[in-house]
Short mmCIF file of C-alpha atoms and ligand atoms in Angstrom, two decimals:
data_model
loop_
_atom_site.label_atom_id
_atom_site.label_comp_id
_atom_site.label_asym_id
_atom_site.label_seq_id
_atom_site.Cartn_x
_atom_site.Cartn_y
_atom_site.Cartn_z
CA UNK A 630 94.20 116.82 112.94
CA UNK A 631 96.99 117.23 115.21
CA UNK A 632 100.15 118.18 113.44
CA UNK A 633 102.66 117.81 116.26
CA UNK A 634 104.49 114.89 117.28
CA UNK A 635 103.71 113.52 120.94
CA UNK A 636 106.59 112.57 123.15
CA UNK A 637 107.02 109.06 122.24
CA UNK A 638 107.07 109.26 119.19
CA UNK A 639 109.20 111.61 119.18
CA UNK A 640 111.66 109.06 121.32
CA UNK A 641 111.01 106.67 118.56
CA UNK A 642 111.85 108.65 115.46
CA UNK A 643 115.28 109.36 117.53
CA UNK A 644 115.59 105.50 118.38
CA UNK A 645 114.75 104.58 114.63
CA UNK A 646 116.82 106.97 113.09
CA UNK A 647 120.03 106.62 115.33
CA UNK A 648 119.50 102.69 114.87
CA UNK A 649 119.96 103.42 110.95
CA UNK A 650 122.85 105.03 111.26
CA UNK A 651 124.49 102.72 113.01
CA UNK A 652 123.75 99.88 111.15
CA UNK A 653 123.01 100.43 107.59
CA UNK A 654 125.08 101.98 105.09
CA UNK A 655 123.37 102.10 101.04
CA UNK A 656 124.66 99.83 99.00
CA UNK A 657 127.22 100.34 96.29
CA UNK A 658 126.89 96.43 95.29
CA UNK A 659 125.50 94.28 92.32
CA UNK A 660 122.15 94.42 92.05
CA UNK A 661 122.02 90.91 93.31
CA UNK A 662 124.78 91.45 96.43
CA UNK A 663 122.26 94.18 97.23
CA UNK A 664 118.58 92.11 97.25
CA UNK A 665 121.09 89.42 100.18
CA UNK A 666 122.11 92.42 101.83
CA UNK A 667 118.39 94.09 101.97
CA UNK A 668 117.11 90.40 102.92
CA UNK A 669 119.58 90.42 105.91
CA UNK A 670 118.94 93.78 107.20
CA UNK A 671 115.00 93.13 107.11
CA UNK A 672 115.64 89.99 109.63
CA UNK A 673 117.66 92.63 111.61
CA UNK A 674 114.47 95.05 111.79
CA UNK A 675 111.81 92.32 111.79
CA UNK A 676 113.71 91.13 115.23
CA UNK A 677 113.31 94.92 116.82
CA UNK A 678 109.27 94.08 115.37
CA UNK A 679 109.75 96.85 113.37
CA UNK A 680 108.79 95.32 109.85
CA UNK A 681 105.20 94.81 110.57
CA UNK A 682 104.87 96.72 114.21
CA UNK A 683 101.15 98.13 113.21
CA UNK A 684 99.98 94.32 112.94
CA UNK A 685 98.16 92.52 115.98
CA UNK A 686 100.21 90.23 117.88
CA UNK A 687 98.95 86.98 117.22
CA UNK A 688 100.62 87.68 114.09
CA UNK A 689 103.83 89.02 114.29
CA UNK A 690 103.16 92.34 114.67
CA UNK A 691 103.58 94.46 118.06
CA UNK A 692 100.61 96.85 118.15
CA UNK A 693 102.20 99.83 118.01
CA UNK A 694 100.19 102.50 116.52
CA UNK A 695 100.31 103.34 112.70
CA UNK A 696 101.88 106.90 113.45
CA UNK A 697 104.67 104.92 114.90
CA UNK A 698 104.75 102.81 111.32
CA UNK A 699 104.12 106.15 109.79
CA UNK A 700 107.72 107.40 111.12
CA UNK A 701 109.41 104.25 111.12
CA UNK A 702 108.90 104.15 106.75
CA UNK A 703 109.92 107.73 106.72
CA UNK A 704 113.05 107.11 108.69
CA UNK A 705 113.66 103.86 106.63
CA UNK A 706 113.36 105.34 103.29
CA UNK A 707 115.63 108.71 103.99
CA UNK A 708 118.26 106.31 105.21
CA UNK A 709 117.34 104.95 101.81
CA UNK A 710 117.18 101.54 103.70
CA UNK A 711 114.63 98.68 102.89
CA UNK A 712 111.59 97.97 104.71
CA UNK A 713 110.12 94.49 103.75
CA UNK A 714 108.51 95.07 100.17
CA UNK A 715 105.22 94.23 99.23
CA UNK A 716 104.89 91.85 102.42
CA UNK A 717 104.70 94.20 105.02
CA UNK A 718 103.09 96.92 102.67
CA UNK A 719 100.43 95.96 100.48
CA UNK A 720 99.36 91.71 100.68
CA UNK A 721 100.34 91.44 104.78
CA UNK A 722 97.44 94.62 105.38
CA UNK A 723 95.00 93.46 102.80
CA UNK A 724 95.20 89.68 104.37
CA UNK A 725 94.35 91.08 107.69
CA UNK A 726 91.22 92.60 106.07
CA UNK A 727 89.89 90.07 103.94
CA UNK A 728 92.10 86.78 104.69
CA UNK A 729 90.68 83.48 106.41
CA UNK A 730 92.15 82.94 109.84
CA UNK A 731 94.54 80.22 108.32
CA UNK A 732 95.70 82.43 105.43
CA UNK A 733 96.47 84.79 108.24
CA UNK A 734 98.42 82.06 110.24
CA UNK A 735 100.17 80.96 107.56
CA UNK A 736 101.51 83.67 105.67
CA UNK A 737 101.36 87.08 108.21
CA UNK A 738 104.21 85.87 110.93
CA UNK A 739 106.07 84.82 108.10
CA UNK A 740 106.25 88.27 106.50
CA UNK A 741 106.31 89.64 110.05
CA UNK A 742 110.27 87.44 110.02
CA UNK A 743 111.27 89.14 107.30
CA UNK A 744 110.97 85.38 105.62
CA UNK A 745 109.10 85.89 102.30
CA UNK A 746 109.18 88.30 99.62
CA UNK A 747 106.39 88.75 97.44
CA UNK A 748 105.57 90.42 94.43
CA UNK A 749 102.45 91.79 92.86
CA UNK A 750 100.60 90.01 89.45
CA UNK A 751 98.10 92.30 88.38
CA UNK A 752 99.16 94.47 85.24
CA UNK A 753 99.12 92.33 81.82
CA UNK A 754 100.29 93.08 78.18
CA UNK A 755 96.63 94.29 77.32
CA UNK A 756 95.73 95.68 81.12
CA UNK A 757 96.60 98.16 82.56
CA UNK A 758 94.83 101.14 83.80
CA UNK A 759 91.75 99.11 82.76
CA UNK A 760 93.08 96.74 85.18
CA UNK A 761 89.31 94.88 85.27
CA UNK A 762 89.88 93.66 82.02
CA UNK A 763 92.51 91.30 82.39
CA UNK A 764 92.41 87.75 80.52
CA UNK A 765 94.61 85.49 82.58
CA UNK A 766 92.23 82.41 83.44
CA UNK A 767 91.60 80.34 86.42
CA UNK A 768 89.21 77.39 85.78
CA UNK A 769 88.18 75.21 88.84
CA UNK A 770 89.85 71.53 88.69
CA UNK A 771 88.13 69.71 91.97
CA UNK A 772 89.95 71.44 95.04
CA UNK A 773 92.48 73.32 92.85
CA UNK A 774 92.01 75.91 90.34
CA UNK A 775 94.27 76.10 87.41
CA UNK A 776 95.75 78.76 86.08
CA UNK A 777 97.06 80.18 82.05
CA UNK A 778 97.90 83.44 81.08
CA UNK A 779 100.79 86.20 81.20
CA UNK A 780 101.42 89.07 83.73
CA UNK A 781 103.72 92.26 83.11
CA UNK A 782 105.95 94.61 85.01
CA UNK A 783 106.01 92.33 87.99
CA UNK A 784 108.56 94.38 90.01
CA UNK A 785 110.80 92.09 91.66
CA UNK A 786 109.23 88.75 90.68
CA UNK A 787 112.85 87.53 89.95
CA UNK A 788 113.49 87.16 94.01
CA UNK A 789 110.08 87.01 95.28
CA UNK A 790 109.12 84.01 97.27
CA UNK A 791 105.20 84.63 96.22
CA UNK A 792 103.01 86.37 94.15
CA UNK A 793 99.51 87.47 94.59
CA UNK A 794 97.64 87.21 91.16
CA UNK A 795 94.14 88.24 90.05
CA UNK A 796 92.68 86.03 87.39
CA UNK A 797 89.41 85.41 85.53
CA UNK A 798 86.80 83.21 86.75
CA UNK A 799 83.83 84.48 85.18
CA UNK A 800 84.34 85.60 81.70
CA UNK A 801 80.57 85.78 81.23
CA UNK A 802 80.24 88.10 84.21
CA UNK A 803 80.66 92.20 84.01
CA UNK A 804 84.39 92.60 84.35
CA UNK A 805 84.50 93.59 88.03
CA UNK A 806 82.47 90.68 88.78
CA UNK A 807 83.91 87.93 87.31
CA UNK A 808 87.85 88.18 88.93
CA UNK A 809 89.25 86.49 91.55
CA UNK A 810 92.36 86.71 93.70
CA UNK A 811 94.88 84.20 94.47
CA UNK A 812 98.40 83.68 96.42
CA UNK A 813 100.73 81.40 94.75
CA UNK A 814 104.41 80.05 95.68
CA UNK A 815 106.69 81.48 92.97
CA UNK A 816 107.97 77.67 92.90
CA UNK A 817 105.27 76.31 91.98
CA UNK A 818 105.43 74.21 88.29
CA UNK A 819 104.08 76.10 85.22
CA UNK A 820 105.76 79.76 86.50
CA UNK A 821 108.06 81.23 84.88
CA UNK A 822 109.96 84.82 84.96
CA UNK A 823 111.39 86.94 82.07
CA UNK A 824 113.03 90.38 83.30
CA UNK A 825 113.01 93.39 81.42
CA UNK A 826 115.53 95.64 80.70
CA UNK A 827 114.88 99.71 81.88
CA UNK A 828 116.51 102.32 80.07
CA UNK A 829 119.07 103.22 83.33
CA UNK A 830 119.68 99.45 83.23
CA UNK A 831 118.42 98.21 86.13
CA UNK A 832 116.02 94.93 85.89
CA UNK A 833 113.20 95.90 88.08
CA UNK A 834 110.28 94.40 86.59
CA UNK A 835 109.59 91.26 84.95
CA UNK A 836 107.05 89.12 82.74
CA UNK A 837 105.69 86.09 84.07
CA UNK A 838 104.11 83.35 82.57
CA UNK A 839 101.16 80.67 84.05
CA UNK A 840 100.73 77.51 81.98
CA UNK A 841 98.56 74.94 83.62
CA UNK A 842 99.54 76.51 87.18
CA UNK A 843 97.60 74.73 89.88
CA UNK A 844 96.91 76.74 92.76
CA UNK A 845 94.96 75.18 95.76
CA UNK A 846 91.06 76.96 96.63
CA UNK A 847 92.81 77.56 100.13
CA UNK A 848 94.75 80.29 98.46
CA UNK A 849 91.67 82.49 97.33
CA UNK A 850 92.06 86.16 98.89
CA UNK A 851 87.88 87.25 99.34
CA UNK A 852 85.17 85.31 97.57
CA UNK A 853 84.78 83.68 94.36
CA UNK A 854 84.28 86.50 91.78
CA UNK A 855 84.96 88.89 94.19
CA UNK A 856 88.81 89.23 94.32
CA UNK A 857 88.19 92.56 92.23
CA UNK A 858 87.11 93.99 96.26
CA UNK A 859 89.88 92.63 97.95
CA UNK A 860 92.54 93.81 95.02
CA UNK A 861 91.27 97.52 95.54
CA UNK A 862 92.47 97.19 99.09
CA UNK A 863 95.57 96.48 98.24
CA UNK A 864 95.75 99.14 95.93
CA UNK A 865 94.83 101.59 98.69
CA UNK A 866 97.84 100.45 100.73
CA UNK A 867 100.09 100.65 97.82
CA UNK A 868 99.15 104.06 97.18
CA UNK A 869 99.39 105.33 100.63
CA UNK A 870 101.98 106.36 102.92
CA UNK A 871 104.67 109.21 103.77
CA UNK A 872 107.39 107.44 102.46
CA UNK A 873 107.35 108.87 99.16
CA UNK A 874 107.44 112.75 100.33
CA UNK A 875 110.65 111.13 102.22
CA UNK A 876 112.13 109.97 99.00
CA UNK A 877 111.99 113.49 97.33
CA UNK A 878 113.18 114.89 100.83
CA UNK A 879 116.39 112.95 100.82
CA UNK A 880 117.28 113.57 97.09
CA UNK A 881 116.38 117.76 98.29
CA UNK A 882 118.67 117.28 101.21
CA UNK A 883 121.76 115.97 98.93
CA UNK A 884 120.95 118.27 95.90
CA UNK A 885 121.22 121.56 98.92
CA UNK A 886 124.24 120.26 100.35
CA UNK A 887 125.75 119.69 96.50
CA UNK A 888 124.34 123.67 95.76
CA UNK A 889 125.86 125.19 99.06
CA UNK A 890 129.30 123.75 98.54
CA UNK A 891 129.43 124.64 94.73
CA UNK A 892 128.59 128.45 94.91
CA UNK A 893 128.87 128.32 90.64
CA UNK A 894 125.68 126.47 91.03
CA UNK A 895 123.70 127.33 93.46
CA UNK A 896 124.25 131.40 92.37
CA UNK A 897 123.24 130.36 88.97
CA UNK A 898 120.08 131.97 86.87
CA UNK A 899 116.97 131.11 89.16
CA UNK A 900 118.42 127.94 91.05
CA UNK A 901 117.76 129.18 94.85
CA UNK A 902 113.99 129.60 93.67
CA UNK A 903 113.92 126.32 92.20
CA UNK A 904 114.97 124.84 95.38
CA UNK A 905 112.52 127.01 97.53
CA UNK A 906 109.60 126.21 95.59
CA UNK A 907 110.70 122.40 95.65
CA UNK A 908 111.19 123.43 99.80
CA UNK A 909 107.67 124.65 99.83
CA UNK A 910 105.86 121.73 98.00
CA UNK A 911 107.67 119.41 100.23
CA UNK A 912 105.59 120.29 102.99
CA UNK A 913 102.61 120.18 101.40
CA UNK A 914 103.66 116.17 100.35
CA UNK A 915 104.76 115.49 103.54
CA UNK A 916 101.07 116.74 104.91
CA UNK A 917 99.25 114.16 102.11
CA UNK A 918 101.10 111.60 103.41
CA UNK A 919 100.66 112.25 107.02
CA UNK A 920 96.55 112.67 106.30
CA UNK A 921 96.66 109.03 105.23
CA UNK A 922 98.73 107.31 108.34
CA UNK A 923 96.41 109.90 110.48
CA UNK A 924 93.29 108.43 108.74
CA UNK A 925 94.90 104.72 109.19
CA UNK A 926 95.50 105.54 113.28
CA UNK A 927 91.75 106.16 113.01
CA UNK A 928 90.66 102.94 111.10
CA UNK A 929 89.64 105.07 108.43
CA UNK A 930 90.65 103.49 104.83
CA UNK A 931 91.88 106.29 102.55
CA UNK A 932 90.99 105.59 99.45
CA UNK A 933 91.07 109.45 96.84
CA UNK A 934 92.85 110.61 99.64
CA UNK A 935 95.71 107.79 99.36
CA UNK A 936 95.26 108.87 95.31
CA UNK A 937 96.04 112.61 96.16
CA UNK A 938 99.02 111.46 97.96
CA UNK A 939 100.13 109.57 95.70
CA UNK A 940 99.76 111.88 92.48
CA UNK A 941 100.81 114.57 94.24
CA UNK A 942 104.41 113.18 95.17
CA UNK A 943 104.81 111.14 92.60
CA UNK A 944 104.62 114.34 89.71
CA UNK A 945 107.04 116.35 92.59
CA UNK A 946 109.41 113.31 92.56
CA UNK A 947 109.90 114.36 88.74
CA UNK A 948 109.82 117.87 89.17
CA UNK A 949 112.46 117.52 91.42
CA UNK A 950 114.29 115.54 89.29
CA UNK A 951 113.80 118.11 86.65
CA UNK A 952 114.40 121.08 88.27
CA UNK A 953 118.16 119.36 89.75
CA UNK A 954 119.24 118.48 86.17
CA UNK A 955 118.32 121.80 84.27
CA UNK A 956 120.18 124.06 87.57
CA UNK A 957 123.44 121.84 86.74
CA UNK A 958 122.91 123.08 83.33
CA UNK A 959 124.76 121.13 80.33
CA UNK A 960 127.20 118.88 82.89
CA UNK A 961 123.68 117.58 84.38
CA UNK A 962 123.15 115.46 81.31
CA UNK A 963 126.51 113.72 81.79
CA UNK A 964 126.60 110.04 82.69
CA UNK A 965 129.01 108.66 85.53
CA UNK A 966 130.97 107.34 82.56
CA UNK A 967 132.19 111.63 82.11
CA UNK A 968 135.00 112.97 83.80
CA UNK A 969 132.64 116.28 83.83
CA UNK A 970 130.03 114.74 85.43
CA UNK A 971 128.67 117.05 88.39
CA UNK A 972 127.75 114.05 91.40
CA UNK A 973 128.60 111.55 89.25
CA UNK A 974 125.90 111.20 86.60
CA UNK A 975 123.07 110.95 89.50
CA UNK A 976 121.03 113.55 88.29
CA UNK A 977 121.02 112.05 84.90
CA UNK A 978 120.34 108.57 86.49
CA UNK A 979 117.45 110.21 88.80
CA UNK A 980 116.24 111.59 85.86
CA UNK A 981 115.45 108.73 83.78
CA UNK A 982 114.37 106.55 86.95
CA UNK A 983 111.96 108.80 88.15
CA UNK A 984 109.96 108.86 84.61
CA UNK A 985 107.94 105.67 86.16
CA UNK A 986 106.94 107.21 89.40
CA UNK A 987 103.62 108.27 87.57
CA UNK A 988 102.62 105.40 86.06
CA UNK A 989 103.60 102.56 88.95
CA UNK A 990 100.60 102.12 91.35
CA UNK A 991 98.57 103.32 88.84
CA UNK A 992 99.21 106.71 86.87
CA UNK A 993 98.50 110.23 87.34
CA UNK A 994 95.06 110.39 85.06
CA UNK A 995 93.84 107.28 87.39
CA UNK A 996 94.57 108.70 90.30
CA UNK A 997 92.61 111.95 89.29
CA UNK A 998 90.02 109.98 87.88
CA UNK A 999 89.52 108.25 91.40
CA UNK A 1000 89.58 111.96 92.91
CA UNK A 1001 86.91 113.00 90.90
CA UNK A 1002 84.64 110.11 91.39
CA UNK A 1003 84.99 108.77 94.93
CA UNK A 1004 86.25 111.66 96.21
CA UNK A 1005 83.91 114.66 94.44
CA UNK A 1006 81.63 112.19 93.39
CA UNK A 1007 81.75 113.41 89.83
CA UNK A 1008 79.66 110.96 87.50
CA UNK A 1009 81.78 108.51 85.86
CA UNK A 1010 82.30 108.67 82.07
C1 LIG B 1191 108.10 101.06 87.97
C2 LIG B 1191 106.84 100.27 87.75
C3 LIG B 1191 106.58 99.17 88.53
C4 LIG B 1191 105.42 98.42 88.31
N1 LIG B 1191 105.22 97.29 89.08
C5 LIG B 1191 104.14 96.54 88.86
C6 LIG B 1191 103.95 95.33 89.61
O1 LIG B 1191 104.75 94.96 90.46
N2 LIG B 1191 102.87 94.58 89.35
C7 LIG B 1191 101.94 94.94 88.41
O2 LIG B 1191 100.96 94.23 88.25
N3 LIG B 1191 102.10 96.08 87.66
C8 LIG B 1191 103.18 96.87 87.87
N4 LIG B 1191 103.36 98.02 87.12
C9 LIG B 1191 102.42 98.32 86.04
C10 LIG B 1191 101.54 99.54 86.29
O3 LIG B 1191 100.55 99.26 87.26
C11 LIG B 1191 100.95 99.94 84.94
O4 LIG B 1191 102.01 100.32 84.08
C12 LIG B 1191 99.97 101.07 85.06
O5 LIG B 1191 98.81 100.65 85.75
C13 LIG B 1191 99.56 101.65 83.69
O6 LIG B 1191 99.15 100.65 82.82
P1 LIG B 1191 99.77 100.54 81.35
O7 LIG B 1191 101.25 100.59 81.45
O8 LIG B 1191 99.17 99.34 80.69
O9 LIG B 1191 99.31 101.86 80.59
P2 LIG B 1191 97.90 102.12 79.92
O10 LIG B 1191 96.82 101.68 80.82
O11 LIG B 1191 97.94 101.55 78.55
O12 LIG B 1191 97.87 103.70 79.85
C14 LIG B 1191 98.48 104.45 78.77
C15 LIG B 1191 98.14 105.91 79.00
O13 LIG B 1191 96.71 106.12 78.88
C16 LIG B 1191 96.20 106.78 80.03
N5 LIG B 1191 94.86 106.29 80.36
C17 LIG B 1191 94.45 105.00 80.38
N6 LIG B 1191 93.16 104.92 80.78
C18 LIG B 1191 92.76 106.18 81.05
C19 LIG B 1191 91.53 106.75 81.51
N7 LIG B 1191 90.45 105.99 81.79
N8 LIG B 1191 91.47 108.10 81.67
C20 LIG B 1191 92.55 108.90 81.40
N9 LIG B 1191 93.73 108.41 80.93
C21 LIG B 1191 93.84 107.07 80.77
C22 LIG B 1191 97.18 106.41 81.14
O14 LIG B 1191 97.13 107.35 82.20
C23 LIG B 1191 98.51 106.42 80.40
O15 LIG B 1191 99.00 107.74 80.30
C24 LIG B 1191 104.50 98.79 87.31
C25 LIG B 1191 104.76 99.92 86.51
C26 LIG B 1191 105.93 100.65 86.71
C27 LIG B 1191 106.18 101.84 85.83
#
């Protein structure tokens, strides 16, 4: 593994990250003001082919490699700016392994536009981490299947344009075996969305409903009974990628610059050592990441090694969190609503937001338990 950057890509970061700077600013809006403003400023980067730039051509993508994808998330995400969603990320690279040629035509240039938003239905009330044993059904009607059942935490489903759902089809089969995996047009009759309330107030995830749902055999991601296959995939690319070492790396950059301007903090108890041990585990998150774009330049598919990635920066993301709101001492627990707040009740707000980062994509004890198995090849239990 090479752990310089070669020239152009060098070129690129600087194109990519003076390009944010000039044109995006994070938003200070409504919730809602900010998804139209995000949904703008992904046209503006799906028309520089940035959005999808990894993908082939034919559909919508510009070949680049996916070092140069690598860097263009990491730029995107310490300019806190958006990159596409699930689109771009998780159903747009799992389509070009395991989609028909016309699910590929239909749905990859459109995500390539910046045109559709889609959201992911896997999780349910009663399935979770044993994600295999979920009970929303799909029975065959002649060309259509039709689907009932309820989905939960559906991040986003309240704007997306689509959602890709896995659903039983064989509830006589083992549990892997009997799933299958279908794209469906939020729109369509017998869908409905409930949002959920987080305890920082933001809506972020939703439940949604299926009652008689009819969803055309077209829109069947892998075999019959074998959507289980295809869903890991997907997983895989949700799991990877450098962009969450980036997150942690812009909250570190904003936490030094609070600590070097407010000497009362920063020469308080053991705060500089905080902040050098966060320093030094950086790098090592910023390395797991990079080992799974390198492995993705090769055609490799990580699959423990996306999971070390991912546990591994998703537990610093909360130790960083942590460590910021116990070095501000007692004014770190104030909300924005406090006159005494120190940076405006963010540390208390980073606090609680970052509590999920270990269970989303999976949590921590799944992501060890896939390190163990596929990656040490430990028996499973
Ligand atoms: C911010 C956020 C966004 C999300 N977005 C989506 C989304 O868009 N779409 C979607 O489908 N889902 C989404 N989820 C759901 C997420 O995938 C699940 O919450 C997660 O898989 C855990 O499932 P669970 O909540 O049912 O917990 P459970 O599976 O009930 O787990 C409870 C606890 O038991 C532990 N546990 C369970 N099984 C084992 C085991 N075999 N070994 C060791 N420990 C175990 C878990 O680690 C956890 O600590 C999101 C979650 C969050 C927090």
């Amino acid at each position: 593994m090479d752990f310089s950057w070669n020239h152009d890509e060098k070129i690129f970061r600087e194109e990519v990250r003076t390009f944010f700077k000039e044109y995006w600013s994070e938003s200070t809006d409504t919730p809602e003001r900010s998804i139209e403003k995000n949904h703008a400023f992904e046209k503006l980067l799906a028309e520089h082919g940035w959005l999808t730039m990894a993908w082939p051509t034919e559909y919508g993508g510009k070949n680049a490699t996916h070092i140069e994808q690598m860097i263009f998330r990491e730029e995107a995400t310490l300019h806190e700016a958006p990159t596409g969603g699930m689109g771009p990320s998780m159903i747009g690279p799992c389509l070009i392994v395991h989609g028909t040629e016309e699910q590929k035509k239909e749905h990859l240039p459109v995500i390539a536009r910046g045109e559709s938003h889609w959201c992911q239905g896997f999780s349910e009330p009663g399935s979770g981490s044993d994600l295999a044993s979920l009970q929303t059904r799909a029975t065959r009607d002649g060309d259509d299947w039709v689907i009932n059942g309820q989905k939960i935490w559906t991040s986003g489903a309240q704007h997306a344009d689509w959602i890709h759902v896995l659903t039983r089809t064989d509830p006589e089969a083992p549990k892997h075996r009997g799933i299958s995996y279908f794209m469906l047009d939020m729109k369509t009759d017998g869908i409905s969305v409930r949002p959920i309330e987080q305890m920082h107030g933001a809506r972020g995830f939703n439940e949604t409903f299926f009652e008689e749902v009819r969803v055309p055999d077209k829109n069947m991601i892998g075999d019959e009974n074998r959507g289980w296959y295809a869903a890991t995939t997907t997983l895989d690319f949700e799991r990877s990628g450098a962009h969450r070492a980036a997150a942690v790396q812009r909250a570190f950059t904003r936490n030094l610059d609070f600590l070097t301007a407010n000497k009362e903090y920063s020469t308080k108890g053991n705060n500089r050592i905080l902040m050098a041990e966060t320093a030094t585990e950086l790098e090592i998150g910023r390395l797991f990441g990079y080992r799974v774009g390198w492995m993705q330049s090769k055609g490799l598919v990580p699959n423990y090694e996306a999971s070390m990635s991912k546990v591994y920066n998703s537990e610093l993301t909360q130790r960083q969190a942590r460590r910021f709101i116990n070095m501000l001492g007692l004014y770190g627990n104030l909300s924005s609503h406090s006159d005494y707040s120190a940076l405006n009740g963010l540390a208390t707000r980073e606090y609680m937001s970052t509590v999920s980062s270990t269970i989303a994509a999976g949590t921590s004890e799944i992501q060890r338990n896939i390190i163990a198995t596929r990656g040490l090849g430990l028996p499973r239990g």
